[in-house]
Amino acid sequence: MTYQAPLQLPSRRPDGGPTVRGRPMATPRAAHFLNRELSWIDFDRRVLELAGDATLPLLERTAFCAIVSSNLDEFFAVRIAELEEQAAAGITRSAPDGRTPAETLVDARSAIVALQAAQERVWCEELRPALSAAGIRITSPDACRPGELRSLAKLFEREVLPLLTPFALGPGVPFPHVQSLALNVGAVIRGGDETRFVCISVPQDLPRFLEVGTRGVRVPIEETLIHFLPALTGGREAELCAVFRVTRDADLSAARDGDDLLEALEAELRERRFGDVVRLEVGADTPAEISDILMRALPVGRDAVYETAAPVGLAAVQELAALDRPDLKRRAWRPITAHQFAEGGGATLLARIRRRDLLAHHPYDAYDTSVESFVEASHDPKVAALKATVYRTGNPSSTVASLVDAADDGKHAVCLVELRARFDERRNIEWSRALDRAGVHVVYGAADQKVHAKLCLLVRRERAGLRRYVHVGSGNYHASNASAYEDLSLFTADEDIAADVADVFNAVTGHSPPPVFRKLLVGPWSLREGVLHEIERVVQAATAGELARIRIKVNALADPEIVEALYVASNAGASVEAVTRGICVLRPGVPGLSTGITVRSVLGPFLEHSRILSFQAGDRVSTWIGSADLMPRNLDRRVEVLAPIEDARLRARIAGVFDALLADTRFAWQLGAEGTWSRVTPPPKEKPVSAQELLMQQALARAKKRR
């Protein structure tokens, strides 16, 4: 498992093309790849299929509908914004699939329009009527009963009106600043000879749906505002009204050039509020006069305007999905505490880890009695040091609390805080300052490399000397996410792995290149080479007629060199099975290119988030888990870690995870050679199999065995 530098991979041909262990690979061609952005939109389309699946609980379907819009919000703020910048700059360099930024932009917009049209149908024709039938009535003020309208008026006057401010445009009065993703109402007010356009922004901390009466009536806040608009305009009625929302460029880049990363990022966060508008959303019934005013004032072109017959900003229906209606939800899963993590304090847990590696699979295995218990083992008086990474974390955070406690106890406490975790930057700045005030050594990492690895290191004084214990995970130290995100956690006292983890921390805190890693694959230093090295082992086994199999589970498979290496493995006779939740640019099942490759996507109640790579070359099976997706940024521009699973029992358990995912006929889609995804269905007369339900059953069975 040890990788010695310099690795032979990836070597390069004289013409600059990639090779696998000296074996020339075909020059990457556009026909080999799907488009990354369009693949992402396909993922949202799969989520929307679940929103339209009448066999699922109603509020679960509503949540999937909200997720579609939330995903699109981020896609516009990041990916569309970047494509627009590239197209405006005249960049004609093609993506691996052959499209230029301008061409990708056109195709992405077309795909989004079709996706949103389908989402409108699901909401308007299926979800909203079903919610109403279940007693969750989304109603306009005009449809309220007299008593409900009186209650709505009181609620508006007490809880909403004091937070609203109308801004009227006129000669010399600029258009007010409109926050990204905030809901707004625009109105044309005419009084006498005077005509003004008035803009009112709805504070983002207000509920989107106001509940009134006893019938389950909920009135959208934007419709409430329009109904009571005269209270803000001196009693004058609006001649024209419209609801709108803008999405601004959220990409942060200036911070990379700052001498002080924290200060530079804070400055960039302030600028983000004023980023260019990349999308203007309006209702389908928006008057042309208001659309023209908004397009001139923001300013945006017609191609950036998206009309919808559904409520603007459907991500807000997550409020409805969160209602306390157990009859409209699936039965909540209660994570199991595996016997290895049961009973005893921190010293007991560390003793078990010292005897053999432990594995936790969340949310099937409880997060609090595994990961949090490991971090809290730092309270053991014999523990002398605690080091951890923070990319995203909950509030409150057990990890942050343990770091503070360790510093208070005079222990060595170090935290690598990744300030640039997108959309969590402000929270991470606050955490970093709180940790610094508590005496924790806070490090932000290199300006050009995000620290995405999920690591925790304990150093304990023991009879034989200092011993290190580590946790390597695929998910963040975020307790609330752990109940909804599927992730893996490895706990080990292996001396080589622990030394490697220590070297990762030292490389980041010391801003110095690390030594040769003993067992870990670490980006950006050895990750790409290590993965290619493993693929080549499989190629050699296939060429020799031995067992040759690659299994991959990632959120995204988008690195061209890795994809080409998988094509080589397929052509050598290896079986390649990929499970990618979201993006996949690989074309499976193409004759002469990828006939031995299958790709599927598995969704479901839990968000599939773990990253697993498994390589079988003859009798040798190597399995890796960790933080890295197979994308250029993860392999080359982030601090990422993949750890080997060396315990045969744990490898077998992870193989069982793959088996469950590949057997799913309930929440799975298969990718075809032409780039289209098709829903996997069970054979006739057979019940559908859900991988996640199967893994829940296995967790319960393990719990019963120890009783």
XYZ file of C-alpha atoms in Angstrom, residues 43-452:
410
model
C -29.010 15.205 -12.092
C -31.626 17.827 -11.227
C -33.978 16.158 -13.687
C -33.584 12.881 -11.790
C -34.401 14.658 -8.536
C -37.508 16.098 -10.193
C -38.589 12.584 -11.188
C -38.750 11.777 -7.489
C -40.863 14.879 -6.884
C -43.294 13.486 -9.438
C -43.238 9.943 -8.051
C -46.729 9.389 -6.641
C -45.576 6.301 -4.716
C -43.469 8.460 -2.372
C -44.827 10.293 0.698
C -46.221 13.694 -0.246
C -43.927 15.879 1.861
C -40.903 13.922 0.676
C -41.931 14.720 -2.893
C -42.325 18.360 -1.886
C -38.794 18.338 -0.470
C -37.425 16.959 -3.748
C -39.221 19.749 -5.609
C -37.535 22.280 -3.324
C -34.138 20.646 -3.862
C -34.460 21.076 -7.624
C -34.826 24.841 -7.215
C -32.137 25.084 -4.555
C -29.723 23.236 -6.839
C -30.585 25.539 -9.726
C -29.983 28.594 -7.545
C -26.416 27.461 -6.921
C -25.931 26.380 -10.526
C -26.776 29.868 -11.777
C -24.726 31.625 -9.092
C -21.620 29.577 -9.842
C -21.611 27.675 -13.127
C -23.752 29.956 -15.327
C -21.923 32.971 -13.905
C -18.572 31.456 -14.854
C -19.751 30.494 -18.333
C -21.027 34.023 -18.907
C -17.694 35.489 -17.844
C -15.826 33.148 -20.180
C -18.159 33.823 -23.096
C -17.972 37.601 -22.529
C -14.186 37.408 -22.483
C -14.237 35.712 -25.874
C -12.788 32.434 -24.607
C -13.192 29.814 -27.312
C -11.243 26.987 -25.679
C -13.439 23.919 -25.814
C -14.414 21.718 -22.904
C -13.542 18.014 -23.234
C -16.884 17.407 -24.970
C -15.991 19.975 -27.646
C -18.340 22.788 -26.637
C -17.099 26.333 -26.161
C -18.346 28.291 -23.132
C -20.819 30.150 -25.343
C -22.156 26.908 -26.799
C -22.462 25.326 -23.359
C -24.305 28.408 -22.143
C -26.882 28.166 -24.936
C -27.448 24.445 -24.408
C -27.585 24.785 -20.616
C -30.198 27.532 -20.803
C -32.318 25.455 -23.143
C -32.089 22.451 -20.814
C -32.976 24.594 -17.790
C -36.062 26.039 -19.495
C -37.278 22.500 -20.207
C -36.479 21.404 -16.647
C -38.356 24.331 -15.125
C -41.357 23.728 -17.366
C -41.488 20.154 -16.089
C -41.126 21.362 -12.518
C -44.011 23.808 -12.981
C -46.241 20.948 -14.119
C -45.274 18.816 -11.128
C -46.000 21.649 -8.702
C -49.138 23.080 -10.264
C -50.804 19.857 -11.412
C -49.643 17.341 -8.799
C -48.079 18.638 -5.601
C -50.180 21.712 -4.880
C -53.524 19.906 -5.416
C -52.290 16.941 -3.345
C -51.192 19.243 -0.533
C -54.565 20.942 -0.564
C -56.333 17.576 -0.373
C -54.152 16.756 2.635
C -55.168 19.954 4.430
C -52.163 22.105 3.460
C -53.896 24.779 1.424
C -51.749 27.292 -0.479
C -54.255 30.090 -0.975
C -54.336 33.680 -2.201
C -55.754 36.415 0.076
C -58.744 36.759 -2.241
C -59.618 33.096 -1.664
C -59.477 33.376 2.119
C -62.615 33.325 4.193
C -63.486 36.604 5.978
C -62.104 35.441 9.326
C -58.929 34.157 7.702
C -58.456 37.450 5.889
C -58.816 39.375 9.147
C -56.210 37.114 10.768
C -53.940 37.619 7.780
C -54.292 41.399 8.047
C -53.337 41.336 11.730
C -50.404 39.025 11.061
C -49.190 41.245 8.232
C -49.483 44.374 10.343
C -47.645 42.882 13.338
C -44.988 40.610 11.807
C -44.364 41.780 8.248
C -45.184 45.443 7.671
C -42.614 46.848 10.152
C -39.832 45.109 8.183
C -40.796 46.435 4.748
C -39.528 49.538 2.998
C -40.844 50.743 -0.379
C -38.262 52.276 -2.718
C -39.684 54.460 -5.458
C -37.789 55.163 -8.664
C -37.816 58.586 -10.201
C -35.580 61.211 -11.786
C -32.183 60.992 -10.113
C -33.243 58.060 -7.912
C -31.318 54.867 -8.713
C -32.795 51.413 -8.635
C -32.449 50.025 -5.105
C -29.998 47.232 -4.381
C -31.693 43.854 -4.664
C -30.139 40.966 -2.760
C -29.394 37.714 -4.529
C -32.193 35.133 -4.155
C -34.361 37.509 -2.100
C -38.033 37.823 -3.017
C -39.217 41.201 -4.301
C -42.418 42.874 -5.381
C -42.375 45.520 -8.092
C -45.373 47.769 -8.670
C -46.316 50.623 -10.971
C -48.143 53.233 -8.891
C -50.028 56.031 -10.601
C -51.448 58.992 -8.697
C -52.663 62.018 -10.587
C -50.054 62.954 -13.169
C -47.314 61.069 -11.384
C -46.248 57.511 -12.169
C -43.598 55.694 -10.187
C -42.147 52.242 -10.027
C -41.922 50.989 -6.445
C -39.725 48.098 -5.358
C -40.202 46.270 -2.052
C -37.834 43.526 -0.898
C -39.049 40.779 1.417
C -36.574 40.063 4.252
C -35.160 36.565 3.808
C -35.746 35.578 7.427
C -39.527 35.880 7.095
C -41.542 32.713 6.445
C -42.620 32.272 2.843
C -46.064 30.954 3.787
C -48.219 32.654 6.442
C -50.595 30.323 8.242
C -54.047 31.659 9.125
C -57.238 30.136 10.436
C -57.862 26.520 11.337
C -58.215 24.941 7.870
C -54.489 24.712 7.174
C -54.580 27.807 4.953
C -51.161 29.211 4.078
C -50.869 32.425 2.102
C -47.633 33.158 0.221
C -45.994 36.238 1.664
C -45.570 37.880 -1.743
C -49.300 37.618 -2.444
C -50.011 38.986 1.029
C -47.747 41.960 0.354
C -49.456 42.721 -2.951
C -52.889 42.489 -1.326
C -51.955 44.984 1.407
C -49.696 47.135 -0.775
C -51.703 50.365 -0.159
C -50.429 50.262 3.444
C -46.973 50.992 1.996
C -47.931 53.437 -0.757
C -50.008 55.989 1.075
C -53.272 54.283 0.218
C -52.690 54.310 -3.525
C -53.511 51.148 -5.447
C -51.003 49.514 -7.771
C -51.871 49.563 -11.419
C -49.391 46.808 -12.250
C -47.659 44.306 -9.945
C -45.117 41.532 -10.279
C -43.011 39.249 -8.117
C -39.352 38.902 -9.077
C -36.047 37.542 -7.841
C -32.456 37.908 -9.023
C -29.479 35.572 -8.815
C -26.049 37.161 -8.621
C -22.591 35.873 -9.457
C -21.393 34.184 -6.244
C -17.946 33.101 -7.393
C -15.216 34.307 -5.044
C -11.853 34.744 -6.705
C -10.248 37.938 -5.436
C -9.542 36.372 -2.045
C -6.984 34.063 -3.613
C -4.694 37.003 -4.272
C -4.919 38.593 -0.840
C -1.995 38.617 1.573
C -4.413 38.113 4.468
C -6.870 35.446 3.363
C -9.456 36.210 6.037
C -9.539 39.948 5.336
C -9.522 39.395 1.575
C -12.407 36.941 1.852
C -14.433 39.308 4.015
C -13.965 42.020 1.417
C -15.025 39.625 -1.316
C -18.118 38.574 0.641
C -19.145 42.205 0.780
C -18.627 42.461 -2.976
C -20.614 39.275 -3.582
C -23.743 41.171 -2.501
C -23.247 43.359 -5.552
C -22.219 40.699 -8.056
C -23.550 40.818 -11.592
C -27.082 39.559 -12.079
C -27.008 36.263 -13.983
C -30.713 35.429 -13.723
C -33.952 37.378 -13.366
C -36.959 35.276 -12.350
C -40.451 36.648 -12.843
C -43.952 35.264 -12.749
C -45.448 34.164 -16.055
C -48.121 36.856 -15.688
C -45.608 39.697 -15.228
C -46.658 42.776 -17.244
C -44.271 43.646 -20.074
C -43.853 47.162 -18.661
C -42.420 45.815 -15.400
C -40.198 43.294 -17.195
C -38.750 46.113 -19.297
C -38.091 48.251 -16.215
C -36.293 45.396 -14.472
C -34.217 44.434 -17.510
C -33.013 48.026 -17.948
C -32.340 48.637 -14.265
C -30.490 45.459 -13.314
C -29.348 45.225 -16.243
C -29.902 41.859 -17.936
C -30.614 40.612 -21.425
C -33.706 38.746 -22.488
C -31.845 35.417 -22.364
C -31.316 35.867 -18.602
C -35.047 36.260 -17.872
C -36.858 33.127 -16.721
C -40.639 33.112 -16.397
C -42.510 30.653 -14.225
C -46.147 29.801 -13.616
C -45.157 28.330 -10.257
C -44.203 30.526 -7.305
C -40.929 32.339 -7.902
C -38.221 30.614 -5.878
C -39.725 27.174 -5.320
C -36.892 26.261 -2.957
C -39.084 27.903 -0.307
C -41.530 24.985 -0.362
C -38.998 23.255 1.876
C -40.974 25.060 4.609
C -43.941 22.878 3.744
C -41.832 19.720 3.590
C -40.672 20.445 7.156
C -44.218 20.574 8.570
C -45.006 18.229 11.441
C -47.172 15.829 9.457
C -45.892 12.285 10.099
C -48.765 10.921 8.025
C -47.261 12.585 4.941
C -43.657 11.484 5.522
C -41.762 8.245 5.581
C -41.007 6.814 8.973
C -37.949 8.562 10.405
C -34.789 6.459 10.600
C -33.028 6.218 13.944
C -29.316 5.508 13.477
C -27.921 2.440 15.199
C -25.007 2.489 17.616
C -22.776 -0.378 16.536
C -21.433 -2.539 19.330
C -17.867 -1.356 18.654
C -18.947 2.154 19.655
C -21.320 1.206 22.468
C -20.568 1.719 26.146
C -17.451 3.057 27.784
C -15.811 6.465 27.552
C -13.203 7.912 25.245
C -10.392 5.727 26.582
C -12.479 2.594 25.880
C -13.148 3.695 22.296
C -9.476 4.424 21.683
C -8.545 1.025 23.110
C -10.894 -0.634 20.615
C -9.404 1.359 17.767
C -5.940 0.385 18.952
C -6.898 -3.293 18.623
C -8.307 -2.990 15.104
C -9.675 -0.461 12.630
C -13.328 0.524 12.979
C -15.757 1.677 10.297
C -18.985 3.646 10.633
C -21.493 4.076 7.828
C -23.718 7.102 8.381
C -26.627 7.606 8.802
C -27.121 3.872 9.313
C -24.550 4.038 12.133
C -25.014 6.834 14.649
C -22.788 9.874 14.238
C -22.868 10.977 17.859
C -21.647 7.670 19.297
C -18.932 7.253 16.657
C -17.463 10.444 15.207
C -18.478 12.758 18.040
C -17.357 10.220 20.640
C -13.988 9.982 18.928
C -13.500 13.749 18.916
C -14.694 14.000 22.517
C -12.103 11.407 23.494
C -9.783 14.417 23.503
C -11.140 15.046 27.028
C -9.169 12.003 28.200
C -6.410 13.397 30.469
C -3.836 11.316 28.595
C -4.682 12.979 25.270
C -2.115 15.700 24.660
C -3.167 17.058 21.263
C -6.214 17.418 19.034
C -6.111 18.458 15.389
C -9.137 18.681 13.111
C -10.335 20.126 9.816
C -13.449 22.268 9.500
C -14.986 22.625 6.036
C -18.634 22.810 7.016
C -19.871 22.272 10.534
C -23.098 22.505 12.451
C -24.190 24.989 15.068
C -23.565 23.948 17.786
C -20.523 21.890 16.817
C -19.103 19.119 18.974
C -15.821 19.335 17.068
C -15.440 23.050 17.706
C -16.412 22.594 21.365
C -13.814 19.843 21.820
C -11.120 22.033 20.266
C -11.996 24.859 22.649
C -11.997 22.492 25.632
C -8.637 21.082 24.597
C -7.140 24.570 24.414
C -8.676 25.462 27.793
C -7.036 22.353 29.282
C -3.650 23.438 27.995
C -3.540 20.810 25.265
C -2.184 21.402 21.799
C -5.244 22.234 19.669
C -5.058 22.927 15.928
C -7.889 23.555 13.490
C -7.610 23.832 9.721
C -10.562 26.045 8.812
C -11.445 26.232 5.137
C -12.823 29.733 4.863
C -13.887 29.278 1.252
C -16.483 26.519 1.722
C -18.966 28.026 -0.707
C -21.931 29.757 0.969
C -20.564 28.846 4.405
C -17.772 31.430 4.283
C -19.366 33.786 6.788
C -20.011 31.009 9.308
C -16.456 29.696 8.962
C -15.027 33.159 9.509
C -17.039 33.377 12.729
C -15.870 29.904 13.836
C -12.251 30.729 13.104
C -12.360 33.878 15.201
C -14.095 32.102 18.085
C -11.497 29.336 18.003
C -8.649 31.812 17.852
C -10.000 33.701 20.869
C -10.189 30.403 22.772
C -6.505 29.716 22.188
C -6.843 27.185 19.364
C -4.179 27.423 16.663
C -6.231 28.314 13.582
C -4.778 27.848 10.100
C -6.491 28.700 6.817
C -4.280 26.766 4.432
C -2.728 27.926 1.185
C -4.470 30.703 -0.715
C -4.775 28.595 -3.876
C -5.775 25.259 -2.303
C -8.983 24.484 -0.458
C -8.631 22.088 2.458
C -11.414 19.627 1.701
